[in-house]
């Protein structure tokens, strides 16, 4: 089922110029699934040349024609959802049902942007004088270099590819080496839909080398990245030398504030089921739970019950609700954070370690920690895994100060049935997205992104295409007619 992956450059699949490859590992078994090509300098140069030529063609392709091809890609992704989801489950370990949901969400991005292609509106400005006209138009920024993470290996690149195509840009996409097959499937859909050669290009290999080469090239005019805060800062530095347009969705550490006017057990069920989705490896995953002291006991008890009830295993197995972490470094980080929290006095309410039956793979139990102090590492460092730290609060001002204390600002969550409290809270949280009594935020029609060190720009929705466009102002002097 899983096959070795080649590079896709100028409309054709091909191996690396020197034949080099690297392995892709199944995180549930630690077995090798297949391999990816390791792009060389020559391959990167070829992709840049192809993307430059592809941009010249694509930017002049009519909007309705572009829309038709993007929509065709969406249809092909949906037709192939079962196959793509299987590949995703193998390379990430996520449950098959979650993988299918992600594939359809990726198709949604292509469908949405096929429609946005036709809605790139300009503006007419009333001139001060009768003999002049002023207008604003939007044009594609140019060749895009895009880098996506492994935790949502279809949805993340779909947001970038679909928006770039809708705007009239060509793109070179570099997926994460841990989970490249899902992105490759999107590229195949674009190819089979009839997107011209050079418009979409796919590189795999050494991330740092590829990023430096692409961003240093004058051909690339826009950079899009989904990744960690340190990676985002590094790419921002690289892009600064060429004054490239940059959008980035980086790490988060989403606070959840549970006020005293809600049903604590119902809130706990929503929080627990969301927390352990994709093994907690979600940028907007709820990660710091501030529960009003009057509701803490009921909330903590129910949260732990849900965690203990989840079936952990390989994503391809029937009934599995949570798979492994994607790699060994993720597992080791989670173990360190849990150990530190326990040393700081946190109570283990559920889980806390590697499942007894797991002798292979990067598995960790759904874990709930109670009464976690704010100075524990897990309350300050993003826990990209299946661990939920709970603590209490007393007053509104106190909890807002604590919730906003970190440099992250991607997402936040509020549980309250009081309109005044909920409104104050979603306005006061220093984040780019807020869920009120709701935690499933990502959808094709809404903007996705953060503030502070969690990034800049937005993906998705009508705002998402703007980062792939340049605004041009035009003023026309009308020649005076002879009378």
JSON list of C-alpha atoms in Angstrom, two decimals, residues 168-305:
[
{"chain": "A", "resi": 168, "resn": "UNK", "atom": "CA", "xyz": [-2.70, 32.54, -9.47]},
{"chain": "A", "resi": 169, "resn": "UNK", "atom": "CA", "xyz": [0.62, 31.57, -7.84]},
{"chain": "A", "resi": 170, "resn": "UNK", "atom": "CA", "xyz": [2.82, 28.57, -8.49]},
{"chain": "A", "resi": 171, "resn": "UNK", "atom": "CA", "xyz": [4.10, 26.66, -5.46]},
{"chain": "A", "resi": 172, "resn": "UNK", "atom": "CA", "xyz": [6.91, 24.42, -4.26]},
{"chain": "A", "resi": 173, "resn": "UNK", "atom": "CA", "xyz": [5.63, 22.38, -1.33]},
{"chain": "A", "resi": 174, "resn": "UNK", "atom": "CA", "xyz": [7.97, 20.69, 1.16]},
{"chain": "A", "resi": 175, "resn": "UNK", "atom": "CA", "xyz": [6.09, 18.32, 3.51]},
{"chain": "A", "resi": 176, "resn": "UNK", "atom": "CA", "xyz": [7.48, 16.88, 6.72]},
{"chain": "A", "resi": 177, "resn": "UNK", "atom": "CA", "xyz": [9.64, 13.80, 6.22]},
{"chain": "A", "resi": 178, "resn": "UNK", "atom": "CA", "xyz": [7.67, 11.85, 8.82]},
{"chain": "A", "resi": 179, "resn": "UNK", "atom": "CA", "xyz": [4.44, 11.96, 6.80]},
{"chain": "A", "resi": 180, "resn": "UNK", "atom": "CA", "xyz": [4.99, 12.83, 3.12]},
{"chain": "A", "resi": 181, "resn": "UNK", "atom": "CA", "xyz": [2.57, 10.48, 1.36]},
{"chain": "A", "resi": 182, "resn": "UNK", "atom": "CA", "xyz": [-0.57, 12.44, 2.23]},
{"chain": "A", "resi": 183, "resn": "UNK", "atom": "CA", "xyz": [0.84, 15.59, 0.63]},
{"chain": "A", "resi": 184, "resn": "UNK", "atom": "CA", "xyz": [2.05, 13.61, -2.38]},
{"chain": "A", "resi": 185, "resn": "UNK", "atom": "CA", "xyz": [-1.53, 12.40, -2.86]},
{"chain": "A", "resi": 186, "resn": "UNK", "atom": "CA", "xyz": [-2.71, 16.03, -3.08]},
{"chain": "A", "resi": 187, "resn": "UNK", "atom": "CA", "xyz": [-0.06, 16.75, -5.69]},
{"chain": "A", "resi": 188, "resn": "UNK", "atom": "CA", "xyz": [-1.21, 13.73, -7.71]},
{"chain": "A", "resi": 189, "resn": "UNK", "atom": "CA", "xyz": [-4.76, 15.04, -7.56]},
{"chain": "A", "resi": 190, "resn": "UNK", "atom": "CA", "xyz": [-3.59, 18.40, -8.93]},
{"chain": "A", "resi": 191, "resn": "UNK", "atom": "CA", "xyz": [-1.68, 16.64, -11.71]},
{"chain": "A", "resi": 192, "resn": "UNK", "atom": "CA", "xyz": [-4.62, 14.41, -12.63]},
{"chain": "A", "resi": 193, "resn": "UNK", "atom": "CA", "xyz": [-6.98, 17.39, -12.54]},
{"chain": "A", "resi": 194, "resn": "UNK", "atom": "CA", "xyz": [-4.93, 19.04, -15.29]},
{"chain": "A", "resi": 195, "resn": "UNK", "atom": "CA", "xyz": [-3.04, 21.75, -13.40]},
{"chain": "A", "resi": 196, "resn": "UNK", "atom": "CA", "xyz": [-0.25, 22.78, -15.82]},
{"chain": "A", "resi": 197, "resn": "UNK", "atom": "CA", "xyz": [3.32, 21.57, -15.41]},
{"chain": "A", "resi": 198, "resn": "UNK", "atom": "CA", "xyz": [5.46, 23.63, -13.05]},
{"chain": "A", "resi": 199, "resn": "UNK", "atom": "CA", "xyz": [2.53, 25.14, -11.17]},
{"chain": "A", "resi": 200, "resn": "UNK", "atom": "CA", "xyz": [2.77, 22.61, -8.31]},
{"chain": "A", "resi": 201, "resn": "UNK", "atom": "CA", "xyz": [6.14, 21.11, -7.34]},
{"chain": "A", "resi": 202, "resn": "UNK", "atom": "CA", "xyz": [6.94, 18.68, -4.50]},
{"chain": "A", "resi": 203, "resn": "UNK", "atom": "CA", "xyz": [10.29, 18.35, -2.75]},
{"chain": "A", "resi": 204, "resn": "UNK", "atom": "CA", "xyz": [11.36, 16.02, 0.05]},
{"chain": "A", "resi": 205, "resn": "UNK", "atom": "CA", "xyz": [14.63, 15.62, 1.88]},
{"chain": "A", "resi": 206, "resn": "UNK", "atom": "CA", "xyz": [16.74, 17.64, 4.28]},
{"chain": "A", "resi": 207, "resn": "UNK", "atom": "CA", "xyz": [14.43, 20.38, 5.55]},
{"chain": "A", "resi": 208, "resn": "UNK", "atom": "CA", "xyz": [17.00, 22.99, 6.57]},
{"chain": "A", "resi": 209, "resn": "UNK", "atom": "CA", "xyz": [18.93, 22.73, 3.31]},
{"chain": "A", "resi": 210, "resn": "UNK", "atom": "CA", "xyz": [15.81, 22.91, 1.15]},
{"chain": "A", "resi": 211, "resn": "UNK", "atom": "CA", "xyz": [14.41, 25.86, 3.11]},
{"chain": "A", "resi": 212, "resn": "UNK", "atom": "CA", "xyz": [17.65, 27.84, 2.87]},
{"chain": "A", "resi": 213, "resn": "UNK", "atom": "CA", "xyz": [18.01, 27.23, -0.86]},
{"chain": "A", "resi": 214, "resn": "UNK", "atom": "CA", "xyz": [14.40, 28.06, -1.70]},
{"chain": "A", "resi": 215, "resn": "UNK", "atom": "CA", "xyz": [14.14, 31.17, 0.45]},
{"chain": "A", "resi": 216, "resn": "UNK", "atom": "CA", "xyz": [17.49, 32.53, -0.76]},
{"chain": "A", "resi": 217, "resn": "UNK", "atom": "CA", "xyz": [16.36, 32.34, -4.38]},
{"chain": "A", "resi": 218, "resn": "UNK", "atom": "CA", "xyz": [15.06, 35.57, -5.93]},
{"chain": "A", "resi": 219, "resn": "UNK", "atom": "CA", "xyz": [12.50, 33.43, -7.77]},
{"chain": "A", "resi": 220, "resn": "UNK", "atom": "CA", "xyz": [10.58, 32.82, -4.53]},
{"chain": "A", "resi": 221, "resn": "UNK", "atom": "CA", "xyz": [8.49, 35.83, -3.48]},
{"chain": "A", "resi": 222, "resn": "UNK", "atom": "CA", "xyz": [6.32, 34.33, -0.74]},
{"chain": "A", "resi": 223, "resn": "UNK", "atom": "CA", "xyz": [7.00, 31.87, 2.09]},
{"chain": "A", "resi": 224, "resn": "UNK", "atom": "CA", "xyz": [4.36, 29.95, 4.02]},
{"chain": "A", "resi": 225, "resn": "UNK", "atom": "CA", "xyz": [5.20, 27.73, 6.97]},
{"chain": "A", "resi": 226, "resn": "UNK", "atom": "CA", "xyz": [3.43, 25.64, 9.56]},
{"chain": "A", "resi": 227, "resn": "UNK", "atom": "CA", "xyz": [5.80, 24.52, 12.30]},
{"chain": "A", "resi": 228, "resn": "UNK", "atom": "CA", "xyz": [7.32, 25.24, 15.67]},
{"chain": "A", "resi": 229, "resn": "UNK", "atom": "CA", "xyz": [8.13, 28.71, 16.98]},
{"chain": "A", "resi": 230, "resn": "UNK", "atom": "CA", "xyz": [11.93, 28.20, 16.66]},
{"chain": "A", "resi": 231, "resn": "UNK", "atom": "CA", "xyz": [11.54, 27.02, 13.05]},
{"chain": "A", "resi": 232, "resn": "UNK", "atom": "CA", "xyz": [9.28, 29.99, 12.27]},
{"chain": "A", "resi": 233, "resn": "UNK", "atom": "CA", "xyz": [11.80, 32.45, 13.68]},
{"chain": "A", "resi": 234, "resn": "UNK", "atom": "CA", "xyz": [14.58, 30.89, 11.65]},
{"chain": "A", "resi": 235, "resn": "UNK", "atom": "CA", "xyz": [12.57, 31.11, 8.42]},
{"chain": "A", "resi": 236, "resn": "UNK", "atom": "CA", "xyz": [11.59, 34.70, 9.19]},
{"chain": "A", "resi": 237, "resn": "UNK", "atom": "CA", "xyz": [15.27, 35.60, 9.47]},
{"chain": "A", "resi": 238, "resn": "UNK", "atom": "CA", "xyz": [16.00, 33.91, 6.15]},
{"chain": "A", "resi": 239, "resn": "UNK", "atom": "CA", "xyz": [13.09, 35.64, 4.44]},
{"chain": "A", "resi": 240, "resn": "UNK", "atom": "CA", "xyz": [14.16, 39.05, 5.73]},
{"chain": "A", "resi": 241, "resn": "UNK", "atom": "CA", "xyz": [17.26, 39.12, 3.50]},
{"chain": "A", "resi": 242, "resn": "UNK", "atom": "CA", "xyz": [15.10, 39.04, 0.38]},
{"chain": "A", "resi": 243, "resn": "UNK", "atom": "CA", "xyz": [12.17, 40.96, 1.91]},
{"chain": "A", "resi": 244, "resn": "UNK", "atom": "CA", "xyz": [9.88, 38.01, 1.14]},
{"chain": "A", "resi": 245, "resn": "UNK", "atom": "CA", "xyz": [6.22, 38.02, 2.01]},
{"chain": "A", "resi": 246, "resn": "UNK", "atom": "CA", "xyz": [5.76, 35.57, 4.91]},
{"chain": "A", "resi": 247, "resn": "UNK", "atom": "CA", "xyz": [2.81, 33.91, 6.60]},
{"chain": "A", "resi": 248, "resn": "UNK", "atom": "CA", "xyz": [3.26, 31.37, 9.36]},
{"chain": "A", "resi": 249, "resn": "UNK", "atom": "CA", "xyz": [1.20, 29.32, 11.75]},
{"chain": "A", "resi": 250, "resn": "UNK", "atom": "CA", "xyz": [3.45, 28.31, 14.62]},
{"chain": "A", "resi": 251, "resn": "UNK", "atom": "CA", "xyz": [3.12, 26.61, 17.98]},
{"chain": "A", "resi": 252, "resn": "UNK", "atom": "CA", "xyz": [0.49, 27.27, 20.59]},
{"chain": "A", "resi": 253, "resn": "UNK", "atom": "CA", "xyz": [-0.33, 26.54, 24.22]},
{"chain": "A", "resi": 254, "resn": "UNK", "atom": "CA", "xyz": [-4.07, 27.02, 24.27]},
{"chain": "A", "resi": 255, "resn": "UNK", "atom": "CA", "xyz": [-5.64, 28.03, 27.60]},
{"chain": "A", "resi": 256, "resn": "UNK", "atom": "CA", "xyz": [-9.07, 26.66, 28.49]},
{"chain": "A", "resi": 257, "resn": "UNK", "atom": "CA", "xyz": [-11.05, 28.67, 31.04]},
{"chain": "A", "resi": 258, "resn": "UNK", "atom": "CA", "xyz": [-13.97, 26.85, 32.65]},
{"chain": "A", "resi": 259, "resn": "UNK", "atom": "CA", "xyz": [-16.18, 29.26, 34.59]},
{"chain": "A", "resi": 260, "resn": "UNK", "atom": "CA", "xyz": [-18.48, 28.43, 37.48]},
{"chain": "A", "resi": 261, "resn": "UNK", "atom": "CA", "xyz": [-21.77, 28.74, 35.56]},
{"chain": "A", "resi": 262, "resn": "UNK", "atom": "CA", "xyz": [-21.37, 25.62, 33.39]},
{"chain": "A", "resi": 263, "resn": "UNK", "atom": "CA", "xyz": [-22.06, 21.90, 33.79]},
{"chain": "A", "resi": 264, "resn": "UNK", "atom": "CA", "xyz": [-18.55, 20.82, 34.73]},
{"chain": "A", "resi": 265, "resn": "UNK", "atom": "CA", "xyz": [-18.97, 17.19, 33.66]},
{"chain": "A", "resi": 266, "resn": "UNK", "atom": "CA", "xyz": [-20.27, 18.08, 30.20]},
{"chain": "A", "resi": 267, "resn": "UNK", "atom": "CA", "xyz": [-17.45, 20.56, 29.75]},
{"chain": "A", "resi": 268, "resn": "UNK", "atom": "CA", "xyz": [-14.94, 17.91, 30.82]},
{"chain": "A", "resi": 269, "resn": "UNK", "atom": "CA", "xyz": [-16.27, 15.46, 28.24]},
{"chain": "A", "resi": 270, "resn": "UNK", "atom": "CA", "xyz": [-15.89, 18.01, 25.44]},
{"chain": "A", "resi": 271, "resn": "UNK", "atom": "CA", "xyz": [-12.40, 18.94, 26.62]},
{"chain": "A", "resi": 272, "resn": "UNK", "atom": "CA", "xyz": [-11.18, 15.37, 27.04]},
{"chain": "A", "resi": 273, "resn": "UNK", "atom": "CA", "xyz": [-12.42, 14.16, 23.68]},
{"chain": "A", "resi": 274, "resn": "UNK", "atom": "CA", "xyz": [-10.78, 17.14, 21.99]},
{"chain": "A", "resi": 275, "resn": "UNK", "atom": "CA", "xyz": [-7.55, 16.98, 23.99]},
{"chain": "A", "resi": 276, "resn": "UNK", "atom": "CA", "xyz": [-6.71, 13.43, 22.92]},
{"chain": "A", "resi": 277, "resn": "UNK", "atom": "CA", "xyz": [-7.63, 13.88, 19.25]},
{"chain": "A", "resi": 278, "resn": "UNK", "atom": "CA", "xyz": [-4.60, 13.06, 17.09]},
{"chain": "A", "resi": 279, "resn": "UNK", "atom": "CA", "xyz": [-2.79, 12.01, 20.29]},
{"chain": "A", "resi": 280, "resn": "UNK", "atom": "CA", "xyz": [-2.77, 15.66, 21.41]},
{"chain": "A", "resi": 281, "resn": "UNK", "atom": "CA", "xyz": [-0.58, 16.61, 18.44]},
{"chain": "A", "resi": 282, "resn": "UNK", "atom": "CA", "xyz": [-2.73, 19.53, 17.34]},
{"chain": "A", "resi": 283, "resn": "UNK", "atom": "CA", "xyz": [-1.50, 23.13, 17.15]},
{"chain": "A", "resi": 284, "resn": "UNK", "atom": "CA", "xyz": [-4.77, 24.38, 18.65]},
{"chain": "A", "resi": 285, "resn": "UNK", "atom": "CA", "xyz": [-5.08, 21.50, 21.10]},
{"chain": "A", "resi": 286, "resn": "UNK", "atom": "CA", "xyz": [-6.39, 22.61, 24.52]},
{"chain": "A", "resi": 287, "resn": "UNK", "atom": "CA", "xyz": [-3.31, 22.45, 26.72]},
{"chain": "A", "resi": 288, "resn": "UNK", "atom": "CA", "xyz": [-3.78, 24.45, 29.94]},
{"chain": "A", "resi": 289, "resn": "UNK", "atom": "CA", "xyz": [-7.03, 23.88, 31.80]},
{"chain": "A", "resi": 290, "resn": "UNK", "atom": "CA", "xyz": [-8.01, 26.61, 34.27]},
{"chain": "A", "resi": 291, "resn": "UNK", "atom": "CA", "xyz": [-11.12, 25.44, 36.13]},
{"chain": "A", "resi": 292, "resn": "UNK", "atom": "CA", "xyz": [-13.02, 27.53, 38.64]},
{"chain": "A", "resi": 293, "resn": "UNK", "atom": "CA", "xyz": [-12.30, 26.15, 42.10]},
{"chain": "A", "resi": 294, "resn": "UNK", "atom": "CA", "xyz": [-15.99, 25.40, 42.72]},
{"chain": "A", "resi": 295, "resn": "UNK", "atom": "CA", "xyz": [-16.12, 23.14, 39.63]},
{"chain": "A", "resi": 296, "resn": "UNK", "atom": "CA", "xyz": [-12.70, 21.57, 39.76]},
{"chain": "A", "resi": 297, "resn": "UNK", "atom": "CA", "xyz": [-13.47, 18.25, 41.47]},
{"chain": "A", "resi": 298, "resn": "UNK", "atom": "CA", "xyz": [-16.33, 17.33, 39.15]},
{"chain": "A", "resi": 299, "resn": "UNK", "atom": "CA", "xyz": [-14.42, 18.46, 36.07]},
{"chain": "A", "resi": 300, "resn": "UNK", "atom": "CA", "xyz": [-11.23, 16.58, 37.00]},
{"chain": "A", "resi": 301, "resn": "UNK", "atom": "CA", "xyz": [-13.08, 13.39, 37.88]},
{"chain": "A", "resi": 302, "resn": "UNK", "atom": "CA", "xyz": [-14.99, 13.24, 34.60]},
{"chain": "A", "resi": 303, "resn": "UNK", "atom": "CA", "xyz": [-11.95, 14.23, 32.53]},
{"chain": "A", "resi": 304, "resn": "UNK", "atom": "CA", "xyz": [-9.97, 11.35, 34.03]},
{"chain": "A", "resi": 305, "resn": "UNK", "atom": "CA", "xyz": [-12.83, 8.91, 33.42]}
]
